[in-house]
CSV table of C-alpha atoms and ligand atoms in Angstrom, one decimal:
chain,number,residue,atom,x,y,z
A,1,UNK,CA,99.7,-138.2,71.1
A,2,UNK,CA,96.6,-140.3,69.9
A,3,UNK,CA,93.5,-138.0,69.1
A,4,UNK,CA,90.0,-139.0,68.1
A,5,UNK,CA,89.8,-142.1,70.4
A,6,UNK,CA,86.5,-142.7,71.5
A,7,UNK,CA,85.1,-144.9,74.5
A,8,UNK,CA,83.2,-147.9,72.7
A,9,UNK,CA,80.3,-149.2,74.3
A,10,UNK,CA,78.0,-152.4,72.7
A,11,UNK,CA,74.6,-151.3,72.4
A,12,UNK,CA,72.2,-154.1,72.3
A,13,UNK,CA,69.4,-152.5,70.5
A,14,UNK,CA,71.6,-151.5,67.5
A,15,UNK,CA,70.7,-154.7,65.7
A,16,UNK,CA,66.8,-154.5,65.9
A,17,UNK,CA,67.1,-150.7,65.0
A,18,UNK,CA,69.0,-151.4,61.7
A,19,UNK,CA,66.6,-154.2,60.7
A,20,UNK,CA,63.8,-151.9,61.1
A,21,UNK,CA,65.3,-150.4,57.9
A,22,UNK,CA,65.6,-153.4,55.6
A,23,UNK,CA,66.9,-156.8,55.5
A,24,UNK,CA,70.1,-157.5,57.4
A,25,UNK,CA,71.1,-161.1,58.1
A,26,UNK,CA,74.8,-161.6,57.9
A,27,UNK,CA,75.1,-164.1,60.9
A,28,UNK,CA,76.0,-167.0,58.7
A,29,UNK,CA,79.2,-165.3,57.6
A,30,UNK,CA,82.3,-166.8,58.9
A,31,UNK,CA,84.7,-164.6,58.0
A,32,UNK,CA,86.2,-166.4,55.0
A,33,UNK,CA,87.1,-162.9,53.2
A,34,UNK,CA,85.6,-164.0,50.0
A,35,UNK,CA,83.6,-160.8,49.6
A,36,UNK,CA,86.4,-158.5,50.4
A,37,UNK,CA,88.5,-160.3,47.8
A,38,UNK,CA,85.7,-160.2,45.1
A,39,UNK,CA,85.0,-156.6,45.5
A,40,UNK,CA,86.8,-154.4,42.7
A,41,UNK,CA,85.9,-151.1,44.3
A,42,UNK,CA,88.6,-151.1,47.1
A,43,UNK,CA,92.2,-151.9,46.6
A,44,UNK,CA,94.4,-153.0,49.6
A,45,UNK,CA,91.4,-153.4,52.0
A,46,UNK,CA,91.3,-156.3,54.2
A,47,UNK,CA,88.1,-155.5,55.8
A,48,UNK,CA,85.6,-154.0,53.3
A,49,UNK,CA,82.7,-154.5,53.6
A,50,UNK,CA,83.0,-156.9,56.7
A,51,UNK,CA,83.9,-154.0,58.8
A,52,UNK,CA,80.7,-152.2,58.8
A,53,UNK,CA,78.8,-155.4,59.0
A,54,UNK,CA,80.9,-156.6,62.3
A,55,UNK,CA,80.2,-152.8,63.8
A,56,UNK,CA,76.4,-153.8,63.4
A,57,UNK,CA,76.6,-157.2,64.9
A,58,UNK,CA,78.7,-156.0,67.7
A,59,UNK,CA,76.3,-153.4,68.7
A,60,UNK,CA,79.0,-150.7,68.3
A,61,UNK,CA,76.8,-147.7,67.4
A,62,UNK,CA,79.1,-144.8,67.4
A,63,UNK,CA,81.8,-146.4,65.3
A,64,UNK,CA,79.0,-147.3,62.8
A,65,UNK,CA,77.4,-143.8,62.8
A,66,UNK,CA,80.9,-142.5,61.9
A,67,UNK,CA,81.6,-145.2,59.4
A,68,UNK,CA,82.0,-144.1,55.7
A,69,UNK,CA,82.5,-147.7,53.9
A,70,UNK,CA,78.8,-148.3,53.6
A,71,UNK,CA,78.9,-145.4,51.2
A,72,UNK,CA,81.9,-146.5,49.2
A,73,UNK,CA,79.9,-149.7,48.4
A,74,UNK,CA,78.4,-149.0,44.9
A,75,UNK,CA,75.7,-152.3,45.3
A,76,UNK,CA,77.4,-154.1,42.5
A,77,UNK,CA,76.7,-157.5,44.1
A,78,UNK,CA,80.1,-159.3,43.2
A,79,UNK,CA,80.4,-159.9,47.1
A,80,UNK,CA,76.8,-161.8,47.5
A,81,UNK,CA,77.8,-163.6,44.5
A,82,UNK,CA,80.9,-165.2,45.6
A,83,UNK,CA,79.6,-165.5,49.5
A,84,UNK,CA,79.7,-169.2,50.4
A,85,UNK,CA,77.1,-168.8,53.2
A,86,UNK,CA,74.6,-166.9,51.5
A,87,UNK,CA,75.3,-164.0,54.1
A,88,UNK,CA,74.5,-161.3,51.3
A,89,UNK,CA,76.8,-158.7,52.2
A,90,UNK,CA,75.7,-156.4,49.3
A,91,UNK,CA,71.9,-156.4,50.8
A,92,UNK,CA,73.4,-155.7,54.3
A,93,UNK,CA,75.5,-152.4,53.0
A,94,UNK,CA,72.3,-151.2,51.2
A,95,UNK,CA,70.3,-151.4,54.7
A,96,UNK,CA,73.3,-149.8,56.3
A,97,UNK,CA,73.2,-147.1,53.8
A,98,UNK,CA,69.3,-146.5,54.7
A,99,UNK,CA,70.0,-146.6,58.5
A,100,UNK,CA,72.9,-144.0,58.2
A,101,UNK,CA,70.6,-142.0,56.2
A,102,UNK,CA,67.9,-141.9,58.8
A,103,UNK,CA,70.5,-140.9,61.5
A,104,UNK,CA,71.9,-138.0,59.3
A,105,UNK,CA,68.5,-136.2,59.6
A,106,UNK,CA,67.7,-134.6,62.9
A,107,UNK,CA,63.9,-134.5,63.0
A,108,UNK,CA,63.5,-138.2,62.7
A,109,UNK,CA,61.2,-137.7,59.2
A,110,UNK,CA,63.4,-139.6,57.4
A,111,UNK,CA,63.7,-142.3,59.8
A,112,UNK,CA,59.9,-142.8,59.4
A,113,UNK,CA,59.6,-142.8,55.9
A,114,UNK,CA,62.6,-145.0,55.6
A,115,UNK,CA,61.2,-147.5,58.1
A,116,UNK,CA,57.4,-147.3,57.3
A,117,UNK,CA,55.5,-147.9,53.9
A,118,UNK,CA,52.2,-146.2,55.6
A,119,UNK,CA,54.6,-143.2,56.5
A,120,UNK,CA,56.4,-143.1,53.0
A,121,UNK,CA,53.6,-143.5,50.6
A,122,UNK,CA,51.3,-141.4,52.9
A,123,UNK,CA,53.8,-138.6,52.9
A,124,UNK,CA,54.0,-138.7,49.0
A,125,UNK,CA,50.3,-138.7,48.4
A,126,UNK,CA,49.8,-136.1,51.2
A,127,UNK,CA,52.1,-133.8,49.2
A,128,UNK,CA,50.1,-134.7,46.0
A,129,UNK,CA,46.9,-133.9,47.2
A,130,UNK,CA,48.3,-130.8,48.7
A,131,UNK,CA,49.3,-129.5,45.4
A,132,UNK,CA,45.8,-130.3,44.0
A,133,UNK,CA,44.5,-128.0,46.6
A,134,UNK,CA,46.7,-125.3,45.8
A,135,UNK,CA,46.1,-125.5,42.1
A,136,UNK,CA,42.3,-125.3,42.9
A,137,UNK,CA,42.6,-122.5,45.3
A,138,UNK,CA,44.8,-120.5,42.7
A,139,UNK,CA,42.3,-121.0,40.0
A,140,UNK,CA,39.3,-120.4,42.2
A,141,UNK,CA,40.4,-117.4,44.3
A,142,UNK,CA,43.5,-115.9,42.6
A,143,UNK,CA,42.8,-116.1,39.0
A,144,UNK,CA,39.0,-115.7,40.0
A,145,UNK,CA,37.5,-118.4,37.7
A,146,UNK,CA,34.1,-119.8,38.7
A,147,UNK,CA,34.2,-123.5,39.5
A,148,UNK,CA,32.4,-124.4,36.3
A,149,UNK,CA,35.1,-122.5,34.7
A,150,UNK,CA,38.0,-125.0,35.4
A,151,UNK,CA,37.4,-126.7,32.2
A,152,UNK,CA,38.2,-123.1,30.3
A,153,UNK,CA,41.2,-123.8,27.9
A,154,UNK,CA,43.6,-121.2,29.7
A,155,UNK,CA,46.8,-122.4,28.5
A,156,UNK,CA,49.7,-121.8,30.9
A,157,UNK,CA,50.4,-118.1,30.5
A,158,UNK,CA,48.3,-117.1,33.5
A,159,UNK,CA,50.5,-119.3,35.7
A,160,UNK,CA,53.4,-116.9,35.6
A,161,UNK,CA,55.2,-115.6,37.5
A,162,UNK,CA,53.6,-118.0,39.8
A,163,UNK,CA,55.0,-121.0,38.2
A,164,UNK,CA,58.3,-119.5,38.7
A,165,UNK,CA,58.3,-119.0,42.4
A,166,UNK,CA,56.5,-122.4,42.8
A,167,UNK,CA,59.1,-124.6,40.6
A,168,UNK,CA,62.0,-122.8,42.6
A,169,UNK,CA,60.7,-123.1,45.8
A,170,UNK,CA,60.1,-126.7,45.4
A,171,UNK,CA,63.4,-127.4,43.8
A,172,UNK,CA,65.4,-125.4,46.5
A,173,UNK,CA,63.6,-127.1,49.2
A,174,UNK,CA,65.5,-130.6,49.0
A,175,UNK,CA,68.8,-128.9,48.3
A,176,UNK,CA,68.2,-126.8,51.2
A,177,UNK,CA,67.4,-129.4,53.2
A,178,UNK,CA,70.3,-131.8,52.3
A,179,UNK,CA,72.7,-128.9,52.6
A,180,UNK,CA,71.5,-128.3,56.2
A,181,UNK,CA,72.4,-132.0,57.0
A,182,UNK,CA,76.1,-131.8,55.9
A,183,UNK,CA,77.1,-130.6,59.4
A,184,UNK,CA,75.8,-133.6,61.2
A,185,UNK,CA,77.2,-135.8,58.6
A,186,UNK,CA,80.7,-133.9,59.5
A,187,UNK,CA,79.9,-134.2,63.3
A,188,UNK,CA,79.2,-138.1,63.2
A,189,UNK,CA,81.9,-138.9,60.7
A,190,UNK,CA,84.6,-136.5,61.2
A,191,UNK,CA,84.2,-135.1,64.9
A,192,UNK,CA,83.7,-136.8,68.0
A,193,UNK,CA,85.4,-135.7,71.3
A,194,UNK,CA,88.1,-135.2,71.2
A,195,UNK,CA,88.0,-133.5,67.5
A,196,UNK,CA,90.5,-135.0,65.2
A,197,UNK,CA,93.1,-132.6,64.1
A,198,UNK,CA,92.3,-132.3,60.6
A,199,UNK,CA,93.7,-128.8,59.3
A,200,UNK,CA,91.0,-126.7,57.3
A,201,UNK,CA,93.4,-126.5,54.4
A,202,UNK,CA,92.8,-130.3,53.9
A,203,UNK,CA,89.3,-129.8,53.7
A,204,UNK,CA,90.2,-127.3,51.0
A,205,UNK,CA,92.5,-129.3,48.9
A,206,UNK,CA,89.9,-132.2,48.6
A,207,UNK,CA,86.9,-130.1,48.0
A,208,UNK,CA,87.4,-131.1,44.2
A,209,UNK,CA,86.8,-135.1,45.3
A,210,UNK,CA,82.9,-133.9,46.1
A,211,UNK,CA,82.6,-132.4,42.7
A,212,UNK,CA,84.5,-135.2,40.5
A,213,UNK,CA,82.7,-137.8,42.6
A,214,UNK,CA,79.5,-136.2,42.1
A,215,UNK,CA,80.2,-135.7,38.1
A,216,UNK,CA,81.8,-138.6,37.4
A,217,UNK,CA,80.6,-141.7,39.7
A,218,UNK,CA,83.9,-143.1,39.1
A,219,UNK,CA,83.7,-145.6,41.8
A,220,UNK,CA,80.8,-147.3,40.2
A,221,UNK,CA,82.7,-147.4,36.8
A,222,UNK,CA,84.9,-150.1,38.7
A,223,UNK,CA,82.1,-152.1,39.1
A,224,UNK,CA,82.2,-155.1,36.5
A,225,UNK,CA,78.6,-154.2,35.0
A,226,UNK,CA,80.0,-151.0,33.1
A,227,UNK,CA,76.4,-150.7,31.4
A,228,UNK,CA,74.9,-149.8,34.8
A,229,UNK,CA,77.5,-146.8,35.2
A,230,UNK,CA,76.7,-145.5,32.0
A,231,UNK,CA,73.0,-145.7,32.7
A,232,UNK,CA,73.3,-143.9,36.0
A,233,UNK,CA,75.7,-141.2,34.5
A,234,UNK,CA,73.4,-140.4,31.7
A,235,UNK,CA,70.3,-140.3,34.0
A,236,UNK,CA,72.3,-137.7,36.3
A,237,UNK,CA,73.4,-135.7,33.6
A,238,UNK,CA,70.0,-135.6,32.0
A,239,UNK,CA,68.2,-134.7,35.6
A,240,UNK,CA,71.0,-131.9,36.4
A,241,UNK,CA,70.5,-130.4,32.8
A,242,UNK,CA,66.7,-130.2,33.1
A,243,UNK,CA,66.7,-129.1,36.7
A,244,UNK,CA,69.2,-126.3,35.5
A,245,UNK,CA,67.2,-125.4,32.5
A,246,UNK,CA,64.1,-125.3,34.8
A,247,UNK,CA,65.9,-123.1,37.5
A,248,UNK,CA,67.8,-120.5,35.3
A,249,UNK,CA,65.7,-120.7,32.0
A,250,UNK,CA,62.1,-121.3,32.9
A,251,UNK,CA,61.3,-118.3,30.8
A,252,UNK,CA,62.1,-120.4,27.8
A,253,UNK,CA,58.5,-122.1,28.4
A,254,UNK,CA,56.3,-118.9,28.1
A,255,UNK,CA,54.2,-118.2,25.1
A,256,UNK,CA,56.0,-115.2,24.1
A,257,UNK,CA,59.4,-116.9,24.0
A,258,UNK,CA,58.1,-120.2,21.6
A,259,UNK,CA,61.1,-121.1,19.6
A,260,UNK,CA,61.2,-122.6,16.5
A,261,UNK,CA,62.2,-126.5,16.3
A,262,UNK,CA,65.8,-125.9,15.3
A,263,UNK,CA,66.5,-123.6,18.3
A,264,UNK,CA,69.4,-125.0,20.3
A,265,UNK,CA,67.6,-124.3,23.7
A,266,UNK,CA,64.6,-126.6,22.4
A,267,UNK,CA,67.4,-129.2,21.6
A,268,UNK,CA,69.1,-128.9,25.0
A,269,UNK,CA,65.8,-129.7,26.6
A,270,UNK,CA,65.2,-132.5,24.5
A,271,UNK,CA,68.7,-134.2,25.2
A,272,UNK,CA,68.0,-134.0,28.6
A,273,UNK,CA,65.0,-135.6,28.6
A,274,UNK,CA,66.3,-138.2,26.3
A,275,UNK,CA,68.9,-138.7,28.8
A,276,UNK,CA,66.2,-139.4,31.4
A,277,UNK,CA,64.4,-141.7,29.5
A,278,UNK,CA,67.5,-143.7,28.7
A,279,UNK,CA,68.7,-143.8,32.3
A,280,UNK,CA,65.2,-144.5,33.9
A,281,UNK,CA,64.5,-147.2,31.2
A,282,UNK,CA,67.9,-149.1,32.0
A,283,UNK,CA,67.0,-149.0,35.8
A,284,UNK,CA,63.5,-149.8,35.5
A,285,UNK,CA,63.8,-152.7,33.0
A,286,UNK,CA,66.7,-154.2,35.3
A,287,UNK,CA,64.6,-154.0,38.5
A,288,UNK,CA,61.6,-155.5,36.7
A,289,UNK,CA,63.5,-158.5,35.1
A,290,UNK,CA,65.6,-158.9,38.5
A,291,UNK,CA,67.9,-160.9,36.9
A,292,UNK,CA,71.4,-159.4,37.9
A,293,UNK,CA,72.4,-159.8,41.7
A,294,UNK,CA,72.2,-156.0,41.8
A,295,UNK,CA,68.4,-156.0,41.4
A,296,UNK,CA,67.5,-158.9,43.7
A,297,UNK,CA,65.4,-157.7,46.9
A,298,UNK,CA,64.2,-154.7,44.9
A,299,UNK,CA,61.9,-153.2,47.4
A,300,UNK,CA,58.9,-151.4,46.5
A,301,UNK,CA,60.4,-148.1,47.5
A,302,UNK,CA,63.1,-148.6,45.4
A,303,UNK,CA,60.9,-148.2,42.2
A,304,UNK,CA,59.1,-144.9,43.4
A,305,UNK,CA,61.7,-142.3,42.7
A,306,UNK,CA,62.4,-143.9,38.7
A,307,UNK,CA,58.8,-144.2,38.4
A,308,UNK,CA,57.8,-140.4,39.7
A,309,UNK,CA,61.1,-139.1,37.5
A,310,UNK,CA,59.6,-140.9,34.4
A,311,UNK,CA,55.9,-139.8,34.8
A,312,UNK,CA,57.4,-136.1,35.7
A,313,UNK,CA,59.3,-136.3,32.1
A,314,UNK,CA,56.3,-137.8,30.6
A,315,UNK,CA,53.9,-135.2,31.7
A,316,UNK,CA,56.4,-132.3,31.3
A,317,UNK,CA,57.0,-133.3,27.6
A,318,UNK,CA,53.2,-133.8,26.9
A,319,UNK,CA,52.6,-130.3,28.3
A,320,UNK,CA,55.1,-128.9,26.0
A,321,UNK,CA,54.0,-130.7,22.8
A,322,UNK,CA,50.5,-129.6,23.6
A,323,UNK,CA,51.5,-126.1,24.3
A,324,UNK,CA,53.4,-125.8,21.1
A,325,UNK,CA,50.5,-127.6,18.9
A,326,UNK,CA,48.1,-124.9,20.6
A,327,UNK,CA,46.1,-127.3,22.4
A,328,UNK,CA,45.7,-124.8,25.3
A,329,UNK,CA,43.4,-127.1,27.6
A,330,UNK,CA,45.5,-130.2,27.1
A,331,UNK,CA,48.6,-128.3,28.1
A,332,UNK,CA,47.1,-126.8,30.8
A,333,UNK,CA,45.8,-130.1,32.5
A,334,UNK,CA,49.2,-131.9,31.8
A,335,UNK,CA,51.1,-129.2,33.3
A,336,UNK,CA,48.7,-129.5,36.1
A,337,UNK,CA,49.7,-133.4,36.3
A,338,UNK,CA,53.5,-132.7,35.8
A,339,UNK,CA,53.4,-130.5,38.9
A,340,UNK,CA,51.2,-132.8,41.0
A,341,UNK,CA,53.6,-135.8,40.1
A,342,UNK,CA,57.0,-133.7,40.3
A,343,UNK,CA,56.2,-131.9,43.9
A,344,UNK,CA,56.1,-135.1,46.0
A,345,UNK,CA,59.3,-136.5,44.3
A,346,UNK,CA,61.3,-133.3,45.0
A,347,UNK,CA,59.7,-132.4,48.4
A,348,UNK,CA,59.6,-135.9,50.0
A,349,UNK,CA,61.6,-138.5,47.8
A,350,UNK,CA,64.6,-136.4,47.3
A,351,UNK,CA,65.3,-135.1,50.9
A,352,UNK,CA,64.0,-137.9,52.8
A,353,UNK,CA,64.0,-141.1,50.6
A,354,UNK,CA,66.6,-143.2,49.0
A,355,UNK,CA,67.4,-140.4,46.6
A,356,UNK,CA,69.1,-138.5,49.2
A,357,UNK,CA,71.9,-140.9,48.7
A,358,UNK,CA,72.9,-138.6,45.6
A,359,UNK,CA,74.4,-136.0,48.4
A,360,UNK,CA,75.4,-138.5,51.0
A,361,UNK,CA,77.5,-140.8,48.7
A,362,UNK,CA,79.9,-138.0,47.3
A,363,UNK,CA,79.9,-136.0,50.7
A,364,UNK,CA,81.1,-139.4,52.3
A,365,UNK,CA,83.9,-139.8,49.4
A,366,UNK,CA,85.0,-136.3,49.8
A,367,UNK,CA,85.3,-136.9,54.0
A,368,UNK,CA,87.0,-140.3,53.3
A,369,UNK,CA,89.6,-138.5,50.8
A,370,UNK,CA,90.1,-135.8,53.6
A,371,UNK,CA,90.9,-138.4,56.1
A,372,UNK,CA,93.3,-140.3,54.0
A,373,UNK,CA,95.2,-137.2,53.2
A,374,UNK,CA,94.8,-136.2,56.9
A,375,UNK,CA,96.3,-139.6,57.8
A,376,UNK,CA,99.2,-139.1,55.2
A,377,UNK,CA,100.4,-135.5,56.6
A,378,UNK,CA,99.7,-136.6,60.4
A,379,UNK,CA,103.0,-137.0,62.5
A,380,UNK,CA,103.8,-140.7,63.3
A,381,UNK,CA,101.8,-142.1,66.0
A,382,UNK,CA,98.9,-139.6,65.6
A,383,UNK,CA,95.2,-141.3,64.7
A,384,UNK,CA,92.9,-139.6,62.6
A,385,UNK,CA,89.1,-140.2,63.3
A,386,UNK,CA,87.5,-143.1,65.5
A,387,UNK,CA,89.4,-146.0,66.7
A,388,UNK,CA,87.7,-149.1,68.1
B,401,SF4,S1,82.4,-164.0,51.6
B,401,SF4,FE1,80.4,-164.2,53.0
B,401,SF4,S2,81.1,-165.6,54.5
B,401,SF4,FE2,82.7,-165.0,53.4
B,401,SF4,S3,83.3,-163.0,55.0
B,401,SF4,FE3,82.0,-162.4,53.4
B,401,SF4,S4,79.9,-162.3,54.1
B,401,SF4,FE4,81.4,-163.7,55.4
B,402,SF4,S1,78.2,-154.9,46.7
B,402,SF4,FE1,79.6,-154.3,44.9
B,402,SF4,S2,80.9,-152.6,45.8
B,402,SF4,FE2,79.4,-153.5,47.5
B,402,SF4,S3,80.6,-154.5,48.8
B,402,SF4,FE3,79.9,-155.9,47.7
B,402,SF4,S4,81.2,-156.3,45.8
B,402,SF4,FE4,82.0,-154.4,47.1
């Protein structure tokens, strides 16, 4: 018996909805298939990336929402280079990913931030101003400084344990928000009426795919531009190392725990910072030069995450250096700057902006692997997932 077959209706508003998220103009495409042949990421597919784009053009909203292929695309751009009609399938796939990110989030906040520059930059600025006010309130009322005493060289010690709680809160906020969307992504891409008969054991067996894809970015390695994979991988490694240090070892940064320069804990932090600088430098230089296909059509919003991450790393490093050299006031100010920059990145960009792809992409690859394994196990004739 066929399971998971959905009624299909064309939605005339879908195309306009998608175009709110960015450029989507594949109408010149005459289905020559050159993009499919040129793509190194899929083997044996006769429709990638054209299927997702056709869903959009035909107004097939439910199949598009259930489609995982936009996340398999890693933006390398070979398809756009070979396209004889300049239909720019790479850019269409990137717009579809933003559209899907907007649909995966229930409150509509991601949709607002991904479609409106005013909302996006306004939210970042709002979060930064809120942190400034928190810092002022903390010093004036909690610490009890007079307003004129704000220039007092307090160092950073007085912020503990407040600093620990604040850091954990703003770091856990995007993680919990992103995790709360897993069920909706699952419903859209694996659910539907009637539910596909995928045994729970298949989800368990394929769980390693999520970890493997998160850690290795293995599909991006298939892109001809190997340096891009290395830059991304090093950046992700440095970011995870730094977040882990901050979450589990924030006490390292306290004054009574000042370590000599040869201490391995310091070198672990320096190594993470070096990885972050290398990865961001690779991305920013590529985007500014915009010579490669992957960096064409860079949107202003695409620059925000790497710039905020760069400023966060610089200000954190500066606070660290000032503290270790005994410049208490400079350490105090640069740490405040560090928090003012890092917080909007963590509470706005990561859960609602483009950076959310860090969770959606491995999740989609995991669900895709589940579907493929379930299809192998299914009795002949049974259909898994959406059918159009
Ligand atoms: S290469 Fe261009 S014209 Fe040919 S199928 Fe792909 S998008 Fe369409
Ligand atoms: S951008 Fe790269 S990965 Fe994406 S469809 Fe085109 S060739 Fe394939």
